[in-house]
């Protein structure tokens, strides 16, 4: 027997949307994606530009195939607001562009050192890069090549797109703070990395870097397996590290950049490290709240989101 059809009252929020219908009829048990598809087709707008919220409480109506119209709480005669989010860009494209910054900037500054910096001794040829500077370049490139690989082949995004304007803000973080700022100071002829290697810093740094990279990659594989390819379903991640903190991928990311700092021993690396930890802390707490809200007693609550015994 077919599902009863309900009529929803449609109202634009913010900028008017041309040809947006005033009403929409959808089966009560239809997936929420059907409402988005109908509105997108009627208005001639990309489905990814639309945000639908309930008129009663402002709660988002998710664009998910595993959530029915009935489960959202919408009933016959309910009012929904539809907002045009503006031009969109895929999350995958954003990640690729973000991570490309350090991959371009670090090798360029490394290779162009004689043309960027003043020689410490004008009577001698410009010094070649030190072993620590070369190691620093290798670490940065390995890290962001891994990220590009994960973006293309590992990550399964819960949202397909984001506002196009956000790409400039997101990219600035990697292109400027991790790219230009770190590279400029690390490859100077009088930088800490230009000095002889100190094994008491370098060896622990190398170990932390590779442990962090392997642990981060492993955590991303676990998170990938919670969602089907192209799906939006959510699950509870399991494994030793996921029992310890909410987001072990952030814990290992922190470990990676602590390792890079021990190799570079530069303030620019500290700035990027602290900025990263601050942002990941916000994301980690948000993820912990989301797990508790969605899974209730099925989820084992964590006291710390990214750093055991700390935060």
mmCIF file of C-alpha atoms in Angstrom:
data_model
loop_
_atom_site.group_PDB
_atom_site.id
_atom_site.type_symbol
_atom_site.label_atom_id
_atom_site.label_comp_id
_atom_site.label_asym_id
_atom_site.label_seq_id
_atom_site.Cartn_x
_atom_site.Cartn_y
_atom_site.Cartn_z
ATOM 1 C CA UNK A 1 0.000 0.000 0.000
ATOM 2 C CA UNK A 2 1.374 3.415 -0.954
ATOM 3 C CA UNK A 3 2.400 5.868 1.733
ATOM 4 C CA UNK A 4 -0.037 8.736 2.517
ATOM 5 C CA UNK A 5 0.940 11.995 0.855
ATOM 6 C CA UNK A 6 1.346 15.186 2.851
ATOM 7 C CA UNK A 7 1.406 18.783 1.678
ATOM 8 C CA UNK A 8 4.180 21.061 2.921
ATOM 9 C CA UNK A 9 4.026 24.851 2.835
ATOM 10 C CA UNK A 10 7.172 26.242 1.211
ATOM 11 C CA UNK A 11 8.626 29.637 2.034
ATOM 12 C CA UNK A 12 11.974 31.127 0.932
ATOM 13 C CA UNK A 13 14.447 32.289 3.544
ATOM 14 C CA UNK A 14 16.763 35.148 2.678
ATOM 15 C CA UNK A 15 17.322 35.731 -1.020
ATOM 16 C CA UNK A 16 14.210 34.829 -3.103
ATOM 17 C CA UNK A 17 14.458 31.680 -5.219
ATOM 18 C CA UNK A 18 12.850 31.986 -8.648
ATOM 19 C CA UNK A 19 10.079 29.474 -9.433
ATOM 20 C CA UNK A 20 10.224 28.030 -5.922
ATOM 21 C CA UNK A 21 6.811 26.374 -5.420
ATOM 22 C CA UNK A 22 4.555 27.518 -2.594
ATOM 23 C CA UNK A 23 3.626 23.927 -1.779
ATOM 24 C CA UNK A 24 5.147 20.504 -2.183
ATOM 25 C CA UNK A 25 3.426 17.126 -1.947
ATOM 26 C CA UNK A 26 5.557 14.215 -0.781
ATOM 27 C CA UNK A 27 4.789 10.731 0.556
ATOM 28 C CA UNK A 28 5.038 10.667 4.347
ATOM 29 C CA UNK A 29 7.463 7.734 4.313
ATOM 30 C CA UNK A 30 9.543 9.011 1.391
ATOM 31 C CA UNK A 31 13.238 9.746 2.057
ATOM 32 C CA UNK A 32 14.047 13.360 2.849
ATOM 33 C CA UNK A 33 16.110 13.477 -0.338
ATOM 34 C CA UNK A 34 12.868 13.330 -2.327
ATOM 35 C CA UNK A 35 11.803 16.693 -0.923
ATOM 36 C CA UNK A 36 15.154 18.193 -1.919
ATOM 37 C CA UNK A 37 14.922 16.647 -5.399
ATOM 38 C CA UNK A 38 11.416 18.026 -5.926
ATOM 39 C CA UNK A 39 12.391 21.525 -4.778
ATOM 40 C CA UNK A 40 15.565 21.531 -6.879
ATOM 41 C CA UNK A 41 13.685 20.388 -9.987
ATOM 42 C CA UNK A 42 10.875 22.926 -9.501
ATOM 43 C CA UNK A 43 13.192 25.872 -8.822
ATOM 44 C CA UNK A 44 15.891 24.963 -11.336
ATOM 45 C CA UNK A 45 18.479 25.160 -8.561
ATOM 46 C CA UNK A 46 21.212 22.639 -7.774
ATOM 47 C CA UNK A 47 20.178 20.385 -4.927
ATOM 48 C CA UNK A 48 23.475 21.176 -3.202
ATOM 49 C CA UNK A 49 22.577 24.869 -2.957
ATOM 50 C CA UNK A 50 19.386 24.225 -0.986
ATOM 51 C CA UNK A 51 19.027 24.162 2.782
ATOM 52 C CA UNK A 52 15.612 23.143 4.140
ATOM 53 C CA UNK A 53 14.621 23.842 7.741
ATOM 54 C CA UNK A 54 11.417 23.254 9.689
ATOM 55 C CA UNK A 55 9.271 26.300 10.316
ATOM 56 C CA UNK A 56 8.285 25.043 13.757
ATOM 57 C CA UNK A 57 11.719 24.947 15.385
ATOM 58 C CA UNK A 58 14.279 25.824 12.697
ATOM 59 C CA UNK A 59 15.727 22.315 12.748
ATOM 60 C CA UNK A 60 17.480 21.174 9.593
ATOM 61 C CA UNK A 61 15.687 18.701 7.346
ATOM 62 C CA UNK A 62 18.660 16.548 6.308
ATOM 63 C CA UNK A 63 19.252 15.728 2.671
ATOM 64 C CA UNK A 64 19.630 12.026 3.492
ATOM 65 C CA UNK A 65 18.160 8.929 1.911
ATOM 66 C CA UNK A 66 18.159 7.058 5.241
ATOM 67 C CA UNK A 67 15.885 9.610 6.944
ATOM 68 C CA UNK A 68 12.191 9.678 6.029
ATOM 69 C CA UNK A 69 9.944 12.724 5.893
ATOM 70 C CA UNK A 70 7.995 11.240 8.794
ATOM 71 C CA UNK A 71 11.156 10.895 10.892
ATOM 72 C CA UNK A 72 11.894 14.602 10.517
ATOM 73 C CA UNK A 73 8.643 15.416 12.323
ATOM 74 C CA UNK A 74 7.025 17.103 9.317
ATOM 75 C CA UNK A 75 3.271 16.645 9.032
ATOM 76 C CA UNK A 76 0.539 17.649 6.638
ATOM 77 C CA UNK A 77 0.439 21.447 6.511
ATOM 78 C CA UNK A 78 3.898 21.898 8.077
ATOM 79 C CA UNK A 79 5.852 24.925 6.938
ATOM 80 C CA UNK A 80 9.440 24.639 5.761
ATOM 81 C CA UNK A 81 11.928 27.338 4.875
ATOM 82 C CA UNK A 82 14.182 26.933 1.854
ATOM 83 C CA UNK A 83 17.436 28.889 1.599
ATOM 84 C CA UNK A 84 19.726 29.261 -1.407
ATOM 85 C CA UNK A 85 23.254 28.741 -0.059
ATOM 86 C CA UNK A 86 24.840 30.268 -3.154
ATOM 87 C CA UNK A 87 27.513 28.796 -5.460
ATOM 88 C CA UNK A 88 28.946 25.545 -4.137
ATOM 89 C CA UNK A 89 32.164 23.591 -4.537
ATOM 90 C CA UNK A 90 32.760 19.955 -3.670
ATOM 91 C CA UNK A 91 34.521 19.167 -0.390
ATOM 92 C CA UNK A 92 36.931 16.933 -2.278
ATOM 93 C CA UNK A 93 37.968 19.798 -4.565
ATOM 94 C CA UNK A 94 38.435 22.104 -1.574
ATOM 95 C CA UNK A 95 40.692 19.603 0.173
ATOM 96 C CA UNK A 96 42.776 19.053 -2.967
ATOM 97 C CA UNK A 97 43.301 22.814 -3.397
ATOM 98 C CA UNK A 98 44.055 23.374 0.316
ATOM 99 C CA UNK A 99 46.725 20.709 0.496
ATOM 100 C CA UNK A 100 48.266 21.731 -2.803
ATOM 101 C CA UNK A 101 49.556 24.962 -1.224
ATOM 102 C CA UNK A 102 52.340 23.496 0.949
ATOM 103 C CA UNK A 103 53.202 21.013 -1.816
ATOM 104 C CA UNK A 104 53.926 23.916 -4.167
ATOM 105 C CA UNK A 105 55.323 26.522 -1.791
ATOM 106 C CA UNK A 106 57.802 24.443 0.222
ATOM 107 C CA UNK A 107 59.689 22.982 -2.769
ATOM 108 C CA UNK A 108 59.722 26.387 -4.489
ATOM 109 C CA UNK A 109 61.237 28.217 -1.525
ATOM 110 C CA UNK A 110 63.643 25.328 -0.910
ATOM 111 C CA UNK A 111 64.884 25.482 -4.526
ATOM 112 C CA UNK A 112 64.916 29.280 -4.745
ATOM 113 C CA UNK A 113 66.819 29.881 -1.508
ATOM 114 C CA UNK A 114 69.758 31.700 -3.195
ATOM 115 C CA UNK A 115 67.318 34.172 -4.772
ATOM 116 C CA UNK A 116 65.163 34.748 -1.672
ATOM 117 C CA UNK A 117 67.673 35.058 1.155
ATOM 118 C CA UNK A 118 70.849 37.039 1.659
ATOM 119 C CA UNK A 119 73.980 34.955 1.925
ATOM 120 C CA UNK A 120 75.412 34.886 5.475
ATOM 121 C CA UNK A 121 78.892 35.277 3.985
ATOM 122 C CA UNK A 122 79.129 37.200 0.725
ATOM 123 C CA UNK A 123 82.655 35.980 0.178
ATOM 124 C CA UNK A 124 81.463 32.384 -0.094
ATOM 125 C CA UNK A 125 78.922 30.688 -2.340
ATOM 126 C CA UNK A 126 75.389 30.515 -1.003
ATOM 127 C CA UNK A 127 75.208 27.488 1.315
ATOM 128 C CA UNK A 128 73.431 24.365 0.109
ATOM 129 C CA UNK A 129 70.375 23.181 2.043
ATOM 130 C CA UNK A 130 71.252 21.371 5.242
ATOM 131 C CA UNK A 131 70.223 17.802 5.965
ATOM 132 C CA UNK A 132 67.570 19.092 8.404
ATOM 133 C CA UNK A 133 66.139 21.461 5.801
ATOM 134 C CA UNK A 134 65.926 18.622 3.307
ATOM 135 C CA UNK A 135 64.328 16.396 5.949
ATOM 136 C CA UNK A 136 61.822 19.152 6.771
ATOM 137 C CA UNK A 137 60.880 19.441 3.099
ATOM 138 C CA UNK A 138 60.513 15.674 2.862
ATOM 139 C CA UNK A 139 58.208 15.551 5.899
ATOM 140 C CA UNK A 140 55.961 18.367 4.688
ATOM 141 C CA UNK A 141 55.652 16.833 1.215
ATOM 142 C CA UNK A 142 55.037 13.320 2.531
ATOM 143 C CA UNK A 143 52.352 14.592 4.885
ATOM 144 C CA UNK A 144 50.411 16.516 2.277
ATOM 145 C CA UNK A 145 50.835 13.868 -0.417
ATOM 146 C CA UNK A 146 49.239 11.470 2.065
ATOM 147 C CA UNK A 147 46.416 13.944 2.585
ATOM 148 C CA UNK A 148 45.868 14.289 -1.154
ATOM 149 C CA UNK A 149 45.753 10.495 -1.490
ATOM 150 C CA UNK A 150 43.248 10.224 1.360
ATOM 151 C CA UNK A 151 41.112 12.964 -0.185
ATOM 152 C CA UNK A 152 40.935 11.144 -3.507
ATOM 153 C CA UNK A 153 40.660 7.539 -2.360
ATOM 154 C CA UNK A 154 39.881 7.262 1.383
ATOM 155 C CA UNK A 155 37.593 10.010 2.688
ATOM 156 C CA UNK A 156 33.831 9.635 2.313
ATOM 157 C CA UNK A 157 32.245 13.012 2.886
ATOM 158 C CA UNK A 158 28.940 13.399 4.737
ATOM 159 C CA UNK A 159 28.225 16.584 2.746
ATOM 160 C CA UNK A 160 28.874 16.845 -0.982
ATOM 161 C CA UNK A 161 29.592 20.569 -1.174
ATOM 162 C CA UNK A 162 30.393 23.748 0.727
ATOM 163 C CA UNK A 163 29.944 27.443 -0.188
ATOM 164 C CA UNK A 164 32.454 28.481 -2.835
ATOM 165 C CA UNK A 165 33.494 31.570 -0.851
ATOM 166 C CA UNK A 166 34.844 29.362 1.966
ATOM 167 C CA UNK A 167 37.641 28.027 -0.187
ATOM 168 C CA UNK A 168 39.599 31.264 0.240
ATOM 169 C CA UNK A 169 39.395 31.144 4.043
ATOM 170 C CA UNK A 170 40.198 27.435 4.196
ATOM 171 C CA UNK A 171 43.056 27.638 1.717
ATOM 172 C CA UNK A 172 44.665 30.623 3.472
ATOM 173 C CA UNK A 173 45.275 28.439 6.528
ATOM 174 C CA UNK A 174 47.388 25.956 4.568
ATOM 175 C CA UNK A 175 48.833 28.205 1.854
ATOM 176 C CA UNK A 176 49.898 31.002 4.219
ATOM 177 C CA UNK A 177 50.405 29.598 7.736
ATOM 178 C CA UNK A 178 51.780 26.192 6.763
ATOM 179 C CA UNK A 179 53.005 27.178 3.312
ATOM 180 C CA UNK A 180 54.564 30.634 3.113
ATOM 181 C CA UNK A 181 55.186 31.244 6.805
ATOM 182 C CA UNK A 182 56.691 27.882 7.679
ATOM 183 C CA UNK A 183 58.701 27.546 4.476
ATOM 184 C CA UNK A 184 60.194 31.031 4.660
ATOM 185 C CA UNK A 185 61.594 30.524 8.152
ATOM 186 C CA UNK A 186 62.605 26.869 7.867
ATOM 187 C CA UNK A 187 64.785 27.244 4.755
ATOM 188 C CA UNK A 188 66.680 30.382 5.825
ATOM 189 C CA UNK A 189 70.476 29.996 5.805
ATOM 190 C CA UNK A 190 70.536 30.974 9.508
ATOM 191 C CA UNK A 191 67.471 28.966 10.585
ATOM 192 C CA UNK A 192 67.713 26.339 13.353
ATOM 193 C CA UNK A 193 67.389 23.762 10.574
ATOM 194 C CA UNK A 194 70.587 25.138 8.981
ATOM 195 C CA UNK A 195 72.601 24.093 12.016
ATOM 196 C CA UNK A 196 74.094 20.639 12.610
ATOM 197 C CA UNK A 197 71.647 17.895 13.443
ATOM 198 C CA UNK A 198 70.948 17.235 17.121
ATOM 199 C CA UNK A 199 70.078 13.550 17.399
ATOM 200 C CA UNK A 200 68.269 14.113 20.710
ATOM 201 C CA UNK A 201 65.688 16.188 18.825
ATOM 202 C CA UNK A 202 65.823 14.710 15.341
ATOM 203 C CA UNK A 203 65.474 11.001 16.107
ATOM 204 C CA UNK A 204 62.410 11.443 18.389
ATOM 205 C CA UNK A 205 61.013 13.825 15.762
ATOM 206 C CA UNK A 206 61.387 11.258 12.993
ATOM 207 C CA UNK A 207 59.788 8.543 15.134
ATOM 208 C CA UNK A 208 56.861 10.744 16.139
ATOM 209 C CA UNK A 209 56.310 11.832 12.538
ATOM 210 C CA UNK A 210 56.035 8.313 11.147
ATOM 211 C CA UNK A 211 54.004 6.971 14.091
ATOM 212 C CA UNK A 212 51.657 9.918 13.679
ATOM 213 C CA UNK A 213 51.300 9.455 9.925
ATOM 214 C CA UNK A 214 50.650 5.707 10.179
ATOM 215 C CA UNK A 215 48.209 6.118 13.078
ATOM 216 C CA UNK A 216 46.376 8.947 11.314
ATOM 217 C CA UNK A 217 46.049 6.906 8.115
ATOM 218 C CA UNK A 218 44.825 3.864 10.052
ATOM 219 C CA UNK A 219 42.205 5.991 11.854
ATOM 220 C CA UNK A 220 40.962 7.361 8.542
ATOM 221 C CA UNK A 221 40.569 3.813 7.205
ATOM 222 C CA UNK A 222 38.436 2.937 10.244
ATOM 223 C CA UNK A 223 36.257 6.022 9.718
ATOM 224 C CA UNK A 224 35.933 5.274 6.004
ATOM 225 C CA UNK A 225 34.572 1.809 6.675
ATOM 226 C CA UNK A 226 31.679 3.266 8.698
ATOM 227 C CA UNK A 227 30.066 4.684 5.549
ATOM 228 C CA UNK A 228 29.269 3.120 2.189
ATOM 229 C CA UNK A 229 30.670 4.776 -0.909
ATOM 230 C CA UNK A 230 28.369 7.702 -1.660
ATOM 231 C CA UNK A 231 26.295 7.087 1.484
ATOM 232 C CA UNK A 232 25.625 9.370 4.424
ATOM 233 C CA UNK A 233 25.015 6.823 7.160
ATOM 234 C CA UNK A 234 26.872 7.225 10.445
ATOM 235 C CA UNK A 235 28.352 4.669 12.798
ATOM 236 C CA UNK A 236 30.388 4.307 15.966
ATOM 237 C CA UNK A 237 34.113 3.756 15.317
ATOM 238 C CA UNK A 238 35.816 1.032 17.347
ATOM 239 C CA UNK A 239 39.391 0.061 18.057
ATOM 240 C CA UNK A 240 41.907 0.660 20.833
ATOM 241 C CA UNK A 241 42.589 4.292 19.994
ATOM 242 C CA UNK A 242 38.896 5.064 19.478
ATOM 243 C CA UNK A 243 38.237 3.739 22.974
ATOM 244 C CA UNK A 244 40.865 6.113 24.340
ATOM 245 C CA UNK A 245 39.788 9.388 22.711
ATOM 246 C CA UNK A 246 36.963 10.570 20.472
ATOM 247 C CA UNK A 247 39.161 11.428 17.503
ATOM 248 C CA UNK A 248 42.460 9.516 17.415
ATOM 249 C CA UNK A 249 43.022 10.831 13.892
ATOM 250 C CA UNK A 250 43.466 14.268 15.491
ATOM 251 C CA UNK A 251 45.689 12.803 18.193
ATOM 252 C CA UNK A 252 48.003 11.293 15.576
ATOM 253 C CA UNK A 253 47.882 14.501 13.515
ATOM 254 C CA UNK A 254 49.126 16.356 16.585
ATOM 255 C CA UNK A 255 51.864 13.762 17.030
ATOM 256 C CA UNK A 256 52.958 14.248 13.416
ATOM 257 C CA UNK A 257 53.409 17.996 13.817
ATOM 258 C CA UNK A 258 55.171 17.648 17.149
ATOM 259 C CA UNK A 259 57.596 15.439 15.236
ATOM 260 C CA UNK A 260 58.005 18.100 12.545
ATOM 261 C CA UNK A 261 58.679 20.695 15.249
ATOM 262 C CA UNK A 262 61.410 18.568 16.831
ATOM 263 C CA UNK A 263 63.102 18.434 13.429
ATOM 264 C CA UNK A 264 62.656 22.114 12.525
ATOM 265 C CA UNK A 265 62.733 23.645 16.046
ATOM 266 C CA UNK A 266 61.185 26.755 14.546
ATOM 267 C CA UNK A 267 58.542 29.136 15.904
ATOM 268 C CA UNK A 268 56.641 29.047 12.596
ATOM 269 C CA UNK A 269 56.052 25.321 13.088
ATOM 270 C CA UNK A 270 54.828 25.956 16.643
ATOM 271 C CA UNK A 271 52.327 28.522 15.336
ATOM 272 C CA UNK A 272 50.900 26.045 12.824
ATOM 273 C CA UNK A 273 50.886 23.262 15.433
ATOM 274 C CA UNK A 274 49.009 25.356 18.015
ATOM 275 C CA UNK A 275 46.523 26.628 15.422
ATOM 276 C CA UNK A 276 45.890 23.053 14.278
ATOM 277 C CA UNK A 277 45.405 21.713 17.806
ATOM 278 C CA UNK A 278 43.025 24.564 18.652
ATOM 279 C CA UNK A 279 40.882 23.863 15.587
ATOM 280 C CA UNK A 280 40.965 20.089 16.049
ATOM 281 C CA UNK A 281 39.919 20.539 19.692
ATOM 282 C CA UNK A 282 36.787 22.351 18.544
ATOM 283 C CA UNK A 283 36.029 19.653 15.967
ATOM 284 C CA UNK A 284 36.735 16.887 18.502
ATOM 285 C CA UNK A 285 34.331 18.269 21.102
ATOM 286 C CA UNK A 286 31.700 18.749 18.410
ATOM 287 C CA UNK A 287 32.157 15.142 17.265
ATOM 288 C CA UNK A 288 31.841 13.860 20.852
ATOM 289 C CA UNK A 289 28.553 15.748 21.305
ATOM 290 C CA UNK A 290 27.284 14.392 17.981
ATOM 291 C CA UNK A 291 28.099 10.784 18.951
ATOM 292 C CA UNK A 292 26.333 11.161 22.305
ATOM 293 C CA UNK A 293 23.263 12.763 20.748
ATOM 294 C CA UNK A 294 22.892 10.303 17.873
ATOM 295 C CA UNK A 295 23.799 7.001 19.537
ATOM 296 C CA UNK A 296 22.871 7.576 23.195
ATOM 297 C CA UNK A 297 23.713 4.645 25.467
ATOM 298 C CA UNK A 298 25.176 2.673 22.565
ATOM 299 C CA UNK A 299 28.125 5.042 22.557
ATOM 300 C CA UNK A 300 30.824 4.889 25.228
ATOM 301 C CA UNK A 301 31.335 8.488 26.353
ATOM 302 C CA UNK A 302 34.864 9.877 26.256
ATOM 303 C CA UNK A 303 36.318 12.449 28.634
ATOM 304 C CA UNK A 304 38.977 13.531 26.149
ATOM 305 C CA UNK A 305 38.471 14.209 22.461
ATOM 306 C CA UNK A 306 42.015 14.302 21.053
ATOM 307 C CA UNK A 307 44.699 14.193 23.756
ATOM 308 C CA UNK A 308 44.452 11.477 26.448
ATOM 309 C CA UNK A 309 44.394 12.963 29.926
ATOM 310 C CA UNK A 310 44.600 16.505 28.551
ATOM 311 C CA UNK A 311 41.714 17.502 26.325
#
